[in-house]
Coordinates of C-alpha atoms in Angstrom, one line a residue:
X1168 CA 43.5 30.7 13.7
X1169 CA 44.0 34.4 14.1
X1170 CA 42.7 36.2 16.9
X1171 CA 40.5 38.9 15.9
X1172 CA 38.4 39.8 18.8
X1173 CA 34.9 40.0 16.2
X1174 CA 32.6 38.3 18.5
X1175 CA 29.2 38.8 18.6
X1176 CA 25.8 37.5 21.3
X1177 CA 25.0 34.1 21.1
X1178 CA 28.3 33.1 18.7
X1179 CA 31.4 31.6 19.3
X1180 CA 34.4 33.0 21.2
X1181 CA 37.5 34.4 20.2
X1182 CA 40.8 32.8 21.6
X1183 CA 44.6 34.7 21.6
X1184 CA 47.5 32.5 22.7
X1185 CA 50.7 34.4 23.7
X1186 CA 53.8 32.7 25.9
X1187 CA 52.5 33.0 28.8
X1188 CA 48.8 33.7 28.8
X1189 CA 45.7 32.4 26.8
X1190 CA 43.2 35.4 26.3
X1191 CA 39.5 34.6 25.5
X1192 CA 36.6 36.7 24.3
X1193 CA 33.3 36.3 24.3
X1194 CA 29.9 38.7 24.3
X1195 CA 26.9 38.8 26.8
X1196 CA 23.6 40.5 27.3
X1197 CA 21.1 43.0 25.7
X1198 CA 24.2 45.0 25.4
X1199 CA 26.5 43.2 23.8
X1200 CA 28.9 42.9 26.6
X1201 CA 32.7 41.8 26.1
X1202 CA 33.7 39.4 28.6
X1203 CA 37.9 38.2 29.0
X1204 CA 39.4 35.4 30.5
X1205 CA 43.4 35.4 31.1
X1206 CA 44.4 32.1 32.0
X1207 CA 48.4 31.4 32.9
X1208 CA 49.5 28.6 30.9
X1209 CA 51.9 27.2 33.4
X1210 CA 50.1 27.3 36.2
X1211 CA 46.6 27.2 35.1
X1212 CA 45.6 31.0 37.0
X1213 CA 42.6 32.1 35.9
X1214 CA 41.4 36.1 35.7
X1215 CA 38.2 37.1 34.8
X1216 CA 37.5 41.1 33.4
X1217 CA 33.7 41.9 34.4
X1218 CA 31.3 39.0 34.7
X1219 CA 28.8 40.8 32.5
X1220 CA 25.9 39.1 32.2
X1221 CA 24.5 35.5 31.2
X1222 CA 26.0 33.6 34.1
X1223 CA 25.4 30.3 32.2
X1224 CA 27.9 31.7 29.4
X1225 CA 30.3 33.3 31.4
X1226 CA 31.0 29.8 33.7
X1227 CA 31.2 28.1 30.3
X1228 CA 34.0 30.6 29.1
X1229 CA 35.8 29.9 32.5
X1230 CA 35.6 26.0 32.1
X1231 CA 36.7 26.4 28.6
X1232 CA 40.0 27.8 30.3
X1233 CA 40.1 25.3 33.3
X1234 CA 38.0 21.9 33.3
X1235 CA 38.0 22.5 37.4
X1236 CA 36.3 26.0 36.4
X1237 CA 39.4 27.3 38.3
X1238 CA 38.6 31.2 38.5
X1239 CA 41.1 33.1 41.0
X1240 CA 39.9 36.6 40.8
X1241 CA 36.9 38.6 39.0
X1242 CA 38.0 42.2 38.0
X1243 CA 35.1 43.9 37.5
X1244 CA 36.1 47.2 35.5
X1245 CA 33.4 49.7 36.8
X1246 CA 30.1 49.9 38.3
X1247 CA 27.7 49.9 35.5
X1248 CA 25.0 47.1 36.3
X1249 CA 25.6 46.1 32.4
X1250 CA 29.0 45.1 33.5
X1251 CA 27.9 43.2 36.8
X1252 CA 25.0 41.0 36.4
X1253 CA 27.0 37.4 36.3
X1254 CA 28.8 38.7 39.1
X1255 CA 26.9 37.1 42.2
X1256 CA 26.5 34.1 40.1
X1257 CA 29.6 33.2 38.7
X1258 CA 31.5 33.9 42.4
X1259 CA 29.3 31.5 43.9
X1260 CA 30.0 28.7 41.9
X1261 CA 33.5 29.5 41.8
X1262 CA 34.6 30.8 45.3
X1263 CA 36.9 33.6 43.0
X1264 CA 37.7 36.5 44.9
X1265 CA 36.5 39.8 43.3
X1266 CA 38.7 43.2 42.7
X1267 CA 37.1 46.6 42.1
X1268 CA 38.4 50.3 41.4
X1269 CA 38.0 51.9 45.2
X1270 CA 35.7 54.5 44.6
X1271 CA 33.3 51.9 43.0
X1272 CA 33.8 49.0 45.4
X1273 CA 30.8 49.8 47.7
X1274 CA 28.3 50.4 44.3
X1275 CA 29.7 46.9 43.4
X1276 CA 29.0 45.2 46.5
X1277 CA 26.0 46.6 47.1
X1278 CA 24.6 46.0 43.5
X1279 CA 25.1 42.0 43.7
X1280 CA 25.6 41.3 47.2
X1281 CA 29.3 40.0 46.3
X1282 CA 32.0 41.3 49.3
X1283 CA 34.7 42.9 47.1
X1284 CA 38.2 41.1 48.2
X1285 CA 40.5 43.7 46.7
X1286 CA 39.9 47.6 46.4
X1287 CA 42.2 48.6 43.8
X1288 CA 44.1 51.7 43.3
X1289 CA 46.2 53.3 40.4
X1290 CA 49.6 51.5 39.7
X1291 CA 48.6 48.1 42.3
X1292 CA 49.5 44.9 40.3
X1293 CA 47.5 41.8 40.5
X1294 CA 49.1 38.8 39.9
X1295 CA 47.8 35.4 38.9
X1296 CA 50.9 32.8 38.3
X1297 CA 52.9 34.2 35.6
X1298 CA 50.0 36.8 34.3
X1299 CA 51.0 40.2 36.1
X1300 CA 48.4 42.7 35.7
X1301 CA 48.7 46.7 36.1
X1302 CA 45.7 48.7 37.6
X1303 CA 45.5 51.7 35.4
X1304 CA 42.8 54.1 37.1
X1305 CA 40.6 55.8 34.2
X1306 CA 38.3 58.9 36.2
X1307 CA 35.8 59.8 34.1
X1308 CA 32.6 57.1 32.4
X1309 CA 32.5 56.4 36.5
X1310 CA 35.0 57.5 39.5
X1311 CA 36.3 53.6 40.4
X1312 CA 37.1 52.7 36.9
X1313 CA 40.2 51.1 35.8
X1314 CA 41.9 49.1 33.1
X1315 CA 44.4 46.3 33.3
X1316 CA 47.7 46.3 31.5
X1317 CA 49.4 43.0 30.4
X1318 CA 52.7 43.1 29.3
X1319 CA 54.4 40.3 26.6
X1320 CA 57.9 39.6 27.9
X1321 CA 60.6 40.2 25.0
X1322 CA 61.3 37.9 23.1
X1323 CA 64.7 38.8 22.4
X1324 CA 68.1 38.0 24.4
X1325 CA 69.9 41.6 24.7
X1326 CA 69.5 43.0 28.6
X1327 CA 68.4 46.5 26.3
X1328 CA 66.1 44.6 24.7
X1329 CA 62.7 47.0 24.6
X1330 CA 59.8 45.4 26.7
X1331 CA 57.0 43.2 24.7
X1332 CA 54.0 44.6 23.5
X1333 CA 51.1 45.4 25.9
X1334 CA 47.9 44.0 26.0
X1335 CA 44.9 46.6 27.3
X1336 CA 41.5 45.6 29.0
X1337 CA 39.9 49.3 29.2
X1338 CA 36.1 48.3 29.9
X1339 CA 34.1 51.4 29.2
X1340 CA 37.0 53.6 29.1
X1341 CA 38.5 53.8 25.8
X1342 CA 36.8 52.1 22.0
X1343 CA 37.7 52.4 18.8
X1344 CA 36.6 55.7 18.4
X1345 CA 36.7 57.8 21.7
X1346 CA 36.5 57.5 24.9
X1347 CA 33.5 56.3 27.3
X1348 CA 30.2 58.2 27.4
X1349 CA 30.8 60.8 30.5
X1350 CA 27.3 62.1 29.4
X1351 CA 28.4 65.3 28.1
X1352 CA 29.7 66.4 31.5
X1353 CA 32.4 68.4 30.4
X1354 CA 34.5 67.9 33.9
X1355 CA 33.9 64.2 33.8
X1356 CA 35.0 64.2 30.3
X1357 CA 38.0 66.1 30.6
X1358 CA 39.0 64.3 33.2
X1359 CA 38.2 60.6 31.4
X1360 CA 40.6 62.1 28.4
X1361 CA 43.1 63.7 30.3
X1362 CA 43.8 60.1 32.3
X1363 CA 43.3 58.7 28.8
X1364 CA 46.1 60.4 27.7
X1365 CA 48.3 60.7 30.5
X1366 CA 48.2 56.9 31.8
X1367 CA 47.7 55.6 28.1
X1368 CA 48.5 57.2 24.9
X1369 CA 51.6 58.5 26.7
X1370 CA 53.1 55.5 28.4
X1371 CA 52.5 52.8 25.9
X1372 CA 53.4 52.4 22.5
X1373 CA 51.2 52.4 18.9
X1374 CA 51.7 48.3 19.2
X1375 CA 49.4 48.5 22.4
X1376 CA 46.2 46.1 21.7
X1377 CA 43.0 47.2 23.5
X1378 CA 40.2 45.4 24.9
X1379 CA 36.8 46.9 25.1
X1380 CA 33.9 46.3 27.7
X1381 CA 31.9 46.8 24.4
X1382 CA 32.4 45.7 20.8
X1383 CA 35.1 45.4 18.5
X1384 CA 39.1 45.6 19.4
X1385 CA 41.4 47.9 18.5
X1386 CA 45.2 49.6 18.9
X1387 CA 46.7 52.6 20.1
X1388 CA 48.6 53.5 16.6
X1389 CA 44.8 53.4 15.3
X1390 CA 43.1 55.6 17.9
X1391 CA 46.0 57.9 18.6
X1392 CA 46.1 60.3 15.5
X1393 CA 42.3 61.3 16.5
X1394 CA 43.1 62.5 19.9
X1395 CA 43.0 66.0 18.7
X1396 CA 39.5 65.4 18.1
X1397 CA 37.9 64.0 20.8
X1398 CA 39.3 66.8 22.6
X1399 CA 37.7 69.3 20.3
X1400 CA 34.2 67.6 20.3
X1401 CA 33.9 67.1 23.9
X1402 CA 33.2 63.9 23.8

C-alpha cells in the first residue's frame, strides 16, 4: 500500500518501506502526537523519534519493527512534556539509550528521570546499521531542538549520480503550513525561521519528505513557495 502518513489516535499506523530502512507512523495522546520508528532492514537497528505518550502503544509500534522489541536509541526531538511522556517507560523496558538536542538534555532528564546517553549538536550523525541520521539543530519552538535527516542512496550507477531523496523528522519545528509556535516571540521566531531556512529550505531539495511531531506530512516543494509569508506574518 502507499504510504501516506494520515494517521490519526487510536487507528492504525502508517508504514514506508525504502532500501534500506522501514519507516512507521503512528499517533499518541490528547494531542495527537506523531511517533516514528526507523528500523534497518539488514541489520534489524531500531530508532525511535520522541516517545510521546501512551507507552502501551509506543512498545507495540517498536515490536511491530522487532519481535525482540529491539530499540537502540530514543531521539527525543525537544523538551515539550507532550513529546516525552512514554519516555521513562518505554527505556525501561527496552534498555535503548536516549539522544537529546544539548541545550534541552537536562529539561529532558529531569522531566522523566531518563539519563540522556547522547547530547547532540548541529551536524553529529547518529548511526543505527545502515540508517545514518543527521542532527539538524532548529533554535526557536525550544533552544535543544533538532530534526533528523535520512538520506535515500541513489539509485542510479554513474559516480555523478545526484544523491537520493531525503527523508525529514522536524518534530515541532516545521508543518505543513509554518513553522513551530515560538509564541509570538519575535526573536525566538526569527531565529526558528532563519535556521528553517538556512539548514533546510536551502540545503535540500523540493523532493525532501517531512515528518511532523504533529499531524499530517508534507514536502519541501509544497511548503517552500510560502516562505515569504511566514516571514511577513511573524509567525
Amino acid at each position: 500500500m502507499t504510504y501516506t502518513g494520515q494517521v490519526v489516535v487510536g487507528g492504525p499506523g502508517d508504514v514506508r518501506h525504502l532500501d534500506e530502512v522501514v519507516i512507521r507512523k503512528v499517533a499518541v495522546g490528547p494531542l495527537a502526537n506523531d511517533v516514528y520508528l526507523l528500523t534497518c532492514r539488514r541489520t534489524g537497528a531500531q530508532v525511535l523519534v520522541d516517545a510521546a505518550d501512551s507507552p502501551d502503544d509506543v512498545l507495540a509500534l517498536v515490536r511491530a519493527g522487532s519481535p525482540t522489541a529491539r530499540l537502540d536509541v530514543v531521539v527525543t526531538t525537544h523538551r515539550h512534556l507532550d513529546h516525552l511522556r512514554a519516555l521513562g517507560p518505554v527505556v525501561a523496558a527496552t534498555g535503548a539509550a536516549v539522544a537529546v538536542g544539548d541545550p534541552d538534555a537536562e529539561a529532558v532528564a529531569a522531566a522523566t528521570g531518563v539519563p540522556v546517553a547522547r547530547r547532540l549538536r548541529h551536524g553529529d550523525v547518529l548511526r543505527a546499521g545502515d540508517v545514518v541520521l543527521e542532527v539538524v539543530a532548529l533554535r526557536g519552538h525550544t533552544p535543544g531542538s533538532v530534526a533528523l535527516a535520512y538520506r535515500e542512496p541513489a539509485v542510479v550507477h554513474e559516480p555523478e549520480a545526484a544523491a537520493g531523496r531525503v527523508h525529514l523528522f522536524t518534530g515541532d519545528s516545521l508543518f505543513p503550513g509554518g513553522v513551530g509556535n515560538t509564541q509570538r516571540d519575535p526573536a525566538r521566531f526569527e531565529r526558528l525561521l532563519t535556521d528553517v531556512t538556512e539548514r533546510v529550505f536551502d540545503r535540500f531539495d523540493d523532493a525532501t519528505w517531512v515528518y511532523p511531531g504533529h499531524g499530517a506530512d508534507t514536502t519541501l516543494g509544497a511548503e517552500r513557495p510560502h516562505l515569504g509569508e511566514w516571514r511577513e506574518r511573524g509567525w
